[in-house]
XYZ file of C-alpha atoms in Angstrom:
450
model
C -28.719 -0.750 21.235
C -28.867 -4.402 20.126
C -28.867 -5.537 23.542
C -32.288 -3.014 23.993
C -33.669 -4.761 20.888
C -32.941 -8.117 22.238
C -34.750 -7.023 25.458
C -37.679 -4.876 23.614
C -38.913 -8.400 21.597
C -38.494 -10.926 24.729
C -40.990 -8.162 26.183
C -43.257 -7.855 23.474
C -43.208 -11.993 23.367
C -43.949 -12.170 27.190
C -46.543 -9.799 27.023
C -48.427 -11.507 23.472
C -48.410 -14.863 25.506
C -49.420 -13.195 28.891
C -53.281 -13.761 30.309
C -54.079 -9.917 29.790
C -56.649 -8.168 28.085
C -56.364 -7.822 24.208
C -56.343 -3.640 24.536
C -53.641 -3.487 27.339
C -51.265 -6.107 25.474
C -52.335 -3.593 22.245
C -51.253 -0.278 24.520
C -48.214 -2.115 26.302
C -46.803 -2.865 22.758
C -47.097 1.038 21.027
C -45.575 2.067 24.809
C -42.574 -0.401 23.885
C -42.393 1.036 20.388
C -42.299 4.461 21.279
C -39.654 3.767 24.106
C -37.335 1.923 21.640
C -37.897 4.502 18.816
C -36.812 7.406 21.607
C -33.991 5.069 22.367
C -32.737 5.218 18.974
C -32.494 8.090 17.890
C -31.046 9.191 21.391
C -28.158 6.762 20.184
C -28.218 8.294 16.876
C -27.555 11.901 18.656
C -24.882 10.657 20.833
C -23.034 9.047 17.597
C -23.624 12.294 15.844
C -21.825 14.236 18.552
C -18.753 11.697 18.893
C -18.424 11.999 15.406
C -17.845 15.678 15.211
C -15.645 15.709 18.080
C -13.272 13.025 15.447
C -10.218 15.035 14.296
C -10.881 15.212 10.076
C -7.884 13.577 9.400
C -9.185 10.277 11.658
C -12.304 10.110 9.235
C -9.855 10.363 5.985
C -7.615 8.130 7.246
C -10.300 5.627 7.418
C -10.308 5.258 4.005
C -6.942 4.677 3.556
C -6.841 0.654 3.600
C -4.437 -0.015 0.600
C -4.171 -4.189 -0.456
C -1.238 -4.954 -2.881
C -1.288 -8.541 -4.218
C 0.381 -10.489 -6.901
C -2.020 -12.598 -9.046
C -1.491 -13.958 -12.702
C -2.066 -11.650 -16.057
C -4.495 -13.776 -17.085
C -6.981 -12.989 -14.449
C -5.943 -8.976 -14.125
C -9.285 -8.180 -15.978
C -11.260 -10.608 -13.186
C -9.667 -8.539 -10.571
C -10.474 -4.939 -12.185
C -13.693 -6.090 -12.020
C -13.301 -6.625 -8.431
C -11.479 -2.648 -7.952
C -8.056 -4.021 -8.511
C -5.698 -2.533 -10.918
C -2.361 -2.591 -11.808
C 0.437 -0.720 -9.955
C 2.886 0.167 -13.014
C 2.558 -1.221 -17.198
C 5.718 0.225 -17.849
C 8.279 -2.369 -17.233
C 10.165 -4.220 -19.850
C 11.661 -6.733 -18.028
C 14.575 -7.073 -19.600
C 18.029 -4.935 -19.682
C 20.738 -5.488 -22.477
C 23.799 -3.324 -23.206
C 23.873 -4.497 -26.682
C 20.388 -3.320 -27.858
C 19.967 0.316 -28.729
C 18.185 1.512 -25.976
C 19.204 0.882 -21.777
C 16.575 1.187 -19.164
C 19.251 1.785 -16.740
C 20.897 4.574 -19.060
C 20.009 7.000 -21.714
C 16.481 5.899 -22.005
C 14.011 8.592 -21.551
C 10.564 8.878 -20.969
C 9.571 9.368 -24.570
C 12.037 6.345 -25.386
C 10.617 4.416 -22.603
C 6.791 4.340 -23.691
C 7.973 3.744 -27.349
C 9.946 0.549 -26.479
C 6.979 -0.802 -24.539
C 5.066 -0.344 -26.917
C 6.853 -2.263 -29.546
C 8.034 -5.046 -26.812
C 5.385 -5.245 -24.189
C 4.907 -4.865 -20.615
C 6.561 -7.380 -18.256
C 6.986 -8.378 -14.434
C 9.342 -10.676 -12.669
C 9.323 -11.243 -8.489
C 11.755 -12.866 -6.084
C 10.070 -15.828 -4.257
C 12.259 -16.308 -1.476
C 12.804 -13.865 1.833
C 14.250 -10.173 1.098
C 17.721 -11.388 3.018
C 17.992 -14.350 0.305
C 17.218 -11.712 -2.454
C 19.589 -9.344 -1.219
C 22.410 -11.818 -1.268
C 21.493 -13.200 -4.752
C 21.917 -9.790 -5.800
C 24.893 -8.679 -3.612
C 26.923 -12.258 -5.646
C 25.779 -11.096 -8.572
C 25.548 -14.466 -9.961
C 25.496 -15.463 -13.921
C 23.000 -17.736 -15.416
C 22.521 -19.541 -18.858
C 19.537 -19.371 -20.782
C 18.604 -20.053 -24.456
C 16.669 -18.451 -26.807
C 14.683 -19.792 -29.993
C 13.999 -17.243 -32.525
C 11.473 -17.218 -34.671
C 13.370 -19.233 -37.585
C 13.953 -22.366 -34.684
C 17.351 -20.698 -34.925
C 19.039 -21.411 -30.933
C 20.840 -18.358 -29.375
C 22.357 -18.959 -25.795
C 22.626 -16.205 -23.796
C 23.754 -15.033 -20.309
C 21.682 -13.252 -17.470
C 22.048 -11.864 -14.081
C 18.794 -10.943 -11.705
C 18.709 -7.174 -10.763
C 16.428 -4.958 -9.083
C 13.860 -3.638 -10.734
C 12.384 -0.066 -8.975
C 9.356 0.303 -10.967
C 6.215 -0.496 -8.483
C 8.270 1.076 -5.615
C 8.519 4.260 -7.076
C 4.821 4.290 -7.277
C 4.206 4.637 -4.024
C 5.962 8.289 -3.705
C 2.615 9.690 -4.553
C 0.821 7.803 -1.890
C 3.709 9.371 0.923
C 3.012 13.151 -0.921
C -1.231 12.337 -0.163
C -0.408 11.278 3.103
C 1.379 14.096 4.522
C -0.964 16.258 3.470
C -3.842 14.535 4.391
C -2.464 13.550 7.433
C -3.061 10.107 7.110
C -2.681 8.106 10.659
C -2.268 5.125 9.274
C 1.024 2.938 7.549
C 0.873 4.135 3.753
C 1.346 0.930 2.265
C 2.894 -2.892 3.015
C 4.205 -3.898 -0.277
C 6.860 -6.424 -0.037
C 6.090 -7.809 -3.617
C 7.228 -4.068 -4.812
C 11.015 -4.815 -3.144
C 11.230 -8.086 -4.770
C 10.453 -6.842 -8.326
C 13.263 -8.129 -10.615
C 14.566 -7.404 -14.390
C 16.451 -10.248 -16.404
C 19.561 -7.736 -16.760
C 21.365 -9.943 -20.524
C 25.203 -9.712 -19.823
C 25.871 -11.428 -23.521
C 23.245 -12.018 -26.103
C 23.945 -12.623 -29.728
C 20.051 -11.618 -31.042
C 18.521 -8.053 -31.522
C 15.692 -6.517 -29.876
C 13.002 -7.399 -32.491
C 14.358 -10.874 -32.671
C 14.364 -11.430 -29.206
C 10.773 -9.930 -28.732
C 9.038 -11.058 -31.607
C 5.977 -13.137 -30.729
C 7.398 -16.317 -32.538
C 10.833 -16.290 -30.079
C 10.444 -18.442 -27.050
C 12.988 -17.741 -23.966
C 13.887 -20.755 -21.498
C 16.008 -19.308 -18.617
C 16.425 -22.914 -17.796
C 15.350 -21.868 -13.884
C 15.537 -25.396 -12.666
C 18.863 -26.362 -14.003
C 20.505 -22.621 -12.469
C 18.253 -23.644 -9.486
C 15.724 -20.607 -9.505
C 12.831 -22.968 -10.110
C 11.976 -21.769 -6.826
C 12.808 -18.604 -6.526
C 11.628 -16.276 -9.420
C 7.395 -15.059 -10.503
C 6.668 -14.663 -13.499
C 3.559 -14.532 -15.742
C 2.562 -12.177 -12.919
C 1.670 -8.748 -11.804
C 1.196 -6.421 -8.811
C -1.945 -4.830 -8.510
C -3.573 -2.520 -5.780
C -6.908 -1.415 -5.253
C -6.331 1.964 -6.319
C -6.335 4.352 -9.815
C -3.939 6.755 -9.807
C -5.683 9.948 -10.748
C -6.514 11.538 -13.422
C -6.951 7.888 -14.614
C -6.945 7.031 -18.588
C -9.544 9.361 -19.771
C -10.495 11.130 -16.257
C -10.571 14.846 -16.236
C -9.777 16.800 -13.306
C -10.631 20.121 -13.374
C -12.329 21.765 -10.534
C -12.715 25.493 -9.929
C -10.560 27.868 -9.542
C -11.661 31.104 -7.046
C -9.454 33.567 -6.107
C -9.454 34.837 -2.571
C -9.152 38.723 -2.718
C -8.509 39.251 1.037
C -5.613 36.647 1.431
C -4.424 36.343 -2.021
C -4.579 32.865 -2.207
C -6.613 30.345 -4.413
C -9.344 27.812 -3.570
C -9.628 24.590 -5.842
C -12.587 23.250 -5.367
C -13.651 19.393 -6.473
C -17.167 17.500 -6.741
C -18.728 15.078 -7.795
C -18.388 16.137 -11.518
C -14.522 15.683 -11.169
C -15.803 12.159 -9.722
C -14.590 12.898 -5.941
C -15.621 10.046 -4.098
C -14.757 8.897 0.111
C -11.841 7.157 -1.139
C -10.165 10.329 -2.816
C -7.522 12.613 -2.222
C -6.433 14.811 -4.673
C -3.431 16.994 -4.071
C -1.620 20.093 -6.659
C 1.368 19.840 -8.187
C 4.082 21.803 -9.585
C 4.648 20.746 -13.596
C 8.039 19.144 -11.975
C 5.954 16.757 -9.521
C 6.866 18.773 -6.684
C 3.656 19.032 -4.403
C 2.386 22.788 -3.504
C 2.193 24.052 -0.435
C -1.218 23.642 0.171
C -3.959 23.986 2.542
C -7.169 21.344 3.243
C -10.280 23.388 3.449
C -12.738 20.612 3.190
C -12.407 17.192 2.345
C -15.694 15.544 2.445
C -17.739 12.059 0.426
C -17.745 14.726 -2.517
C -16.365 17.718 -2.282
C -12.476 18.763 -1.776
C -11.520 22.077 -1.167
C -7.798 23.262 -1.715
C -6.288 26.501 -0.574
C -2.932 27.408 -1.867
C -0.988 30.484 -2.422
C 1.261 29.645 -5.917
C -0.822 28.508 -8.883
C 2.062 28.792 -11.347
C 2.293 25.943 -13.646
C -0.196 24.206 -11.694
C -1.292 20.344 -12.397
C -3.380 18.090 -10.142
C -3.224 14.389 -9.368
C -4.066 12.008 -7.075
C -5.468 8.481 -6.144
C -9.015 6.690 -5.247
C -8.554 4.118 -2.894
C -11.556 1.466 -3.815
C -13.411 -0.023 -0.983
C -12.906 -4.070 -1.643
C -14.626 -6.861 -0.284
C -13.012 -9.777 -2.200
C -8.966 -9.528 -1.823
C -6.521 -12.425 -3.882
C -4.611 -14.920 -1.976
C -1.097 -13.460 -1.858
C -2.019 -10.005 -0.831
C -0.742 -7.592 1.961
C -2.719 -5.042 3.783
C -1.491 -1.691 5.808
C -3.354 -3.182 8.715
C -3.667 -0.707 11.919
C -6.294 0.040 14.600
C -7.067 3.629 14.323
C -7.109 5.233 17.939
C -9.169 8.396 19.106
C -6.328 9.564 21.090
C -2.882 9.722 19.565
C 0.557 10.447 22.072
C 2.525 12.686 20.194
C 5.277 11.309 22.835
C 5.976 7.780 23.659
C 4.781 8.260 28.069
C 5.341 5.073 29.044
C 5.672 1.243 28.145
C 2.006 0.807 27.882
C 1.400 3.719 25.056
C 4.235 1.613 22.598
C 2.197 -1.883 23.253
C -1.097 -0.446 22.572
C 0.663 1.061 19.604
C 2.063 -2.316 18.329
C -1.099 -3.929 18.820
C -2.518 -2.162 16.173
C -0.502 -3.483 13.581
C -1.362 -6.818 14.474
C -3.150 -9.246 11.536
C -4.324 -13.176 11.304
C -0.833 -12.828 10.220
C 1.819 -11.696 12.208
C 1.989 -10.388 15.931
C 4.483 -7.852 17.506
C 5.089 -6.364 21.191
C 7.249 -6.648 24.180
C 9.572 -3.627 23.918
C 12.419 -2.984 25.711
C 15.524 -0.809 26.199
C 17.674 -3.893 27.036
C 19.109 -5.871 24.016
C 17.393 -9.833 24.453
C 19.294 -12.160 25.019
C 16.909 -15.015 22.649
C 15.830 -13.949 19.313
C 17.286 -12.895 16.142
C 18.455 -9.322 15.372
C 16.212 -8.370 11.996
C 18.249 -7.377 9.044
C 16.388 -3.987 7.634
C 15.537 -2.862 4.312
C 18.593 -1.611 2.050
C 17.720 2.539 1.758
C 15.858 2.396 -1.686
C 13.331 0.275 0.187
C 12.344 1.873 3.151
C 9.265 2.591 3.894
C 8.395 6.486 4.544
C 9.452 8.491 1.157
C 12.246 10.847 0.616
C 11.569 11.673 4.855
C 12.256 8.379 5.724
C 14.953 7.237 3.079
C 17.412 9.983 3.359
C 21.007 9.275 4.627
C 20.638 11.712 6.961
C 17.728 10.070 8.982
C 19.688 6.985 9.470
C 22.873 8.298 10.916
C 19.806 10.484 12.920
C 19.044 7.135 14.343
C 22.264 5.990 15.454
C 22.473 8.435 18.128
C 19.377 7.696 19.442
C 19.118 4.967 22.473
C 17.796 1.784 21.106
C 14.469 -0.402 21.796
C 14.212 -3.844 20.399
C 10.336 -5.241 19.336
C 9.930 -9.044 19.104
C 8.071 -9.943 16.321
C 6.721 -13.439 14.850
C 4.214 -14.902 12.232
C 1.046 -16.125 13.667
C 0.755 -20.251 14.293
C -1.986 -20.042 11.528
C -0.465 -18.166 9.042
C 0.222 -19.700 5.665
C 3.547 -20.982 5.096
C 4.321 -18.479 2.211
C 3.128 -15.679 4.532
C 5.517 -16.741 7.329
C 8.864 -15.722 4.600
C 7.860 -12.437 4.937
C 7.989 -12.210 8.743
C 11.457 -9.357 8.028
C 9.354 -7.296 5.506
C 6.197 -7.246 8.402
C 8.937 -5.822 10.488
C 10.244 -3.494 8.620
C 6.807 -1.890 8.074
C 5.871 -1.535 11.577
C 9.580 0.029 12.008
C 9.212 2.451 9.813
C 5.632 3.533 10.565
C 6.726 3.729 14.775
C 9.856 5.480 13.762
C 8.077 8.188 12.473
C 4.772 7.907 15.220
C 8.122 7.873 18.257
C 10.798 9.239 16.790
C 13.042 9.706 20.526
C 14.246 5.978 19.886
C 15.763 3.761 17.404
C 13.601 0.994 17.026
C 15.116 -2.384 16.304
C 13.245 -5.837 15.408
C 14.051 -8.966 17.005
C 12.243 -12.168 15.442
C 11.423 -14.569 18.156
């Protein structure tokens, strides 16, 4: 249509400048009006009629672009402003087996919010590539720190670095949405989420209070145990969603019974603030999802159909629509496609496949059933990491794959990627694994990193 536009005013221009009669350049010009006028909404009837012929779940997934980033504290209210909030409050981190209370142990949920709430919300990352994290924790190395309490009073202590699971297990709602919802594309890239770390204190000689109070001041002494490079702090991991209800959002929707079937429709508007961006889903009081139907999902109304409304609760998310992302930030990037193989055919469905996961970033392709003879073989994600949920994660998947025959990807960071992107060339992998894994699951996929 911009092309008939372009054409329409080079017309119009000719004719204005052309020798002719003031009345024929007057009815030449409403003709060429009319004509692109018809021509438009012609378009506009032929978009209409693709449109409806678009599976639902195509338009939903749509909306699913998810951005994680790490930025610093300081600026988190800068980036709400800009639909970015954080993904978890709720970490300590720190661990001690001499204060009265374990996150690893014994600490329940009750327990939990109360010792936030008296020590504050923390978040430490791993810098360096997941393999280098992976072996830092696998050694299970020792540091010294020191501690200054409030009194100027020194206290040396002893620390190890250990995995912290906190923003990970955020994302099992987003895998719950998904499934339902049918979502076509990856469900999230978060390598900052698998790098999340809690000081774990093997010997400290101070109390909680003492060690938390405002007046202590901690130096881990990074530079002398040579982690001046390796560990984030002063930071946190946000995403440009709420988790739903959010803070003081009420979800109730309305409840109609369906005589005929026996079932129950839960319907949601714009009074429960249902918006493009969200899915809501039911729950069992135990956080198991529902068996549930999706009647409608539309820009403001979702309709549920399910047939077990016993102890009933419903969540969800609202993925914001963001213009403005922070630097270190990671994106579920993926062409959606009109037609989807539910089988892999031949060579040429896998590399259109893999060239929808490619970013300014990183680049992927070139699969084959023979192992390469150039390249490096890519070390995956330990279990707790995959991508995929409790599908994905289980055991039983894994040994699944080792049956099946293998085909190896190449994969590799872009020439004009950032340096700090290019560290995270294994974690790239690792998403696009997981996501084909589950789009072709008649192979075991393998990453090679050329």
């Amino acid at each position: 249509m911009d092309n008939f536009e372009s054409m329409n005013r080079q017309l119009i221009e000719r004719i204005q400048s052309a020798d002719l009669d003031e009345n024929i350049k007057k009815i030449i010009g409403q003709s060429l009006k009319q004509l692109s006028n018809y021509e438009e909404q012609q378009i506009g009837k032929i978009r209409d009629s693709i449109k409806e012929t678009i599976p639902d779940f195509l338009q939903w997934s749509a909306y699913w672009n998810i951005t994680t980033a790490v930025v610093p504290q300081k600026n988190l209210d800068e980036w709400e402003e800009k639909y970015f909030y954080p993904v978890e409050q709720q970490s300590l981190g720190f661990a001690s087996p001499q204060w009265d209370f374990d996150f690893f142990e014994g600490c329940n949920e009750d327990c939990h919010t109360e010792v936030i709430g008296n020590y504050g919300h923390r978040q430490f990352f791993w810098r360096g590539t997941y393999d280098e994290l992976q072996d830092e924790i696998s050694h299970a190395n020792t540091y010294k720190g020191v501690a200054v309490d409030k009194d100027g009073q020194e206290y040396p202590f002893f620390y190890k670095l250990v995995l912290e699971p906190a923003c990970r297990r955020k994302e099992e709602r987003l895998y719950q949405l998904a499934a339902l919802y049918h979502i076509q594309r990856p469900v999230i890239f978060s390598p900052f989420a698998r790098r999340q770390l809690t000081i774990f204190l093997t010997d400290i000689n101070m109390t909680a209070e003492s060690f938390f109070d405002e007046k202590c001041r901690w130096d881990f002494c990074w530079e002398k145990n040579g982690l001046q490079n390796r560990i984030i702090e002063n930071c946190e991991l946000i995403w440009n969603l709420k988790m739903l209800p959010f803070e003081d959002d009420i979800i109730e929707g309305e409840q109609i019974p369906e005589v005929n079937t026996g079932g129950t429709e839960f319907r949601f508007t714009e009074s429960d603030n249902v918006q493009q961006g969200t899915f809501l889903q039911l729950q069992h009081m135990e956080e198991e999802p529902l068996m549930t139907d999706i009647v409608k999902k539309s820009e403001n109304q979702i309709i549920l159909r399910t047939f077990d409304t016993s102890q009933t609760k419903i969540n969800g998310v609202r993925i914001e629509n963001v213009e403005d992302t922070p630097t270190y930030s990671f994106t579920n990037q993926y062409e959606l496609a009109l037609m989807i193989p539910p089988r892999i055919l031949s060579v040429a469905d896998v590399e259109r496949t893999l060239y929808r996961y490619r970013s300014d970033s990183f680049i992927c392709g070139h699969p084959s059933l023979r192992k390469p003879n150039v390249g490096k073989m890519i070390r995956g994600y330990r279990v707790e990491d995959m991508y995929g949920g409790r599908r994905e994660i289980s055991l039983y998947q894994r040994k699944r794959l080792q049956s099946l025959p293998q085909c190896y990807i190449f994969f590799a960071a872009q020439q004009q990627a950032p340096e700090w992107v290019k560290k995270y060339l294994q974690d790239y992998a690792c998403y696009v694994l997981a996501d084909i894994q589950w789009r072709f699951p008649d192979f075991y996929w393998v990453g090679v990193s050329m």
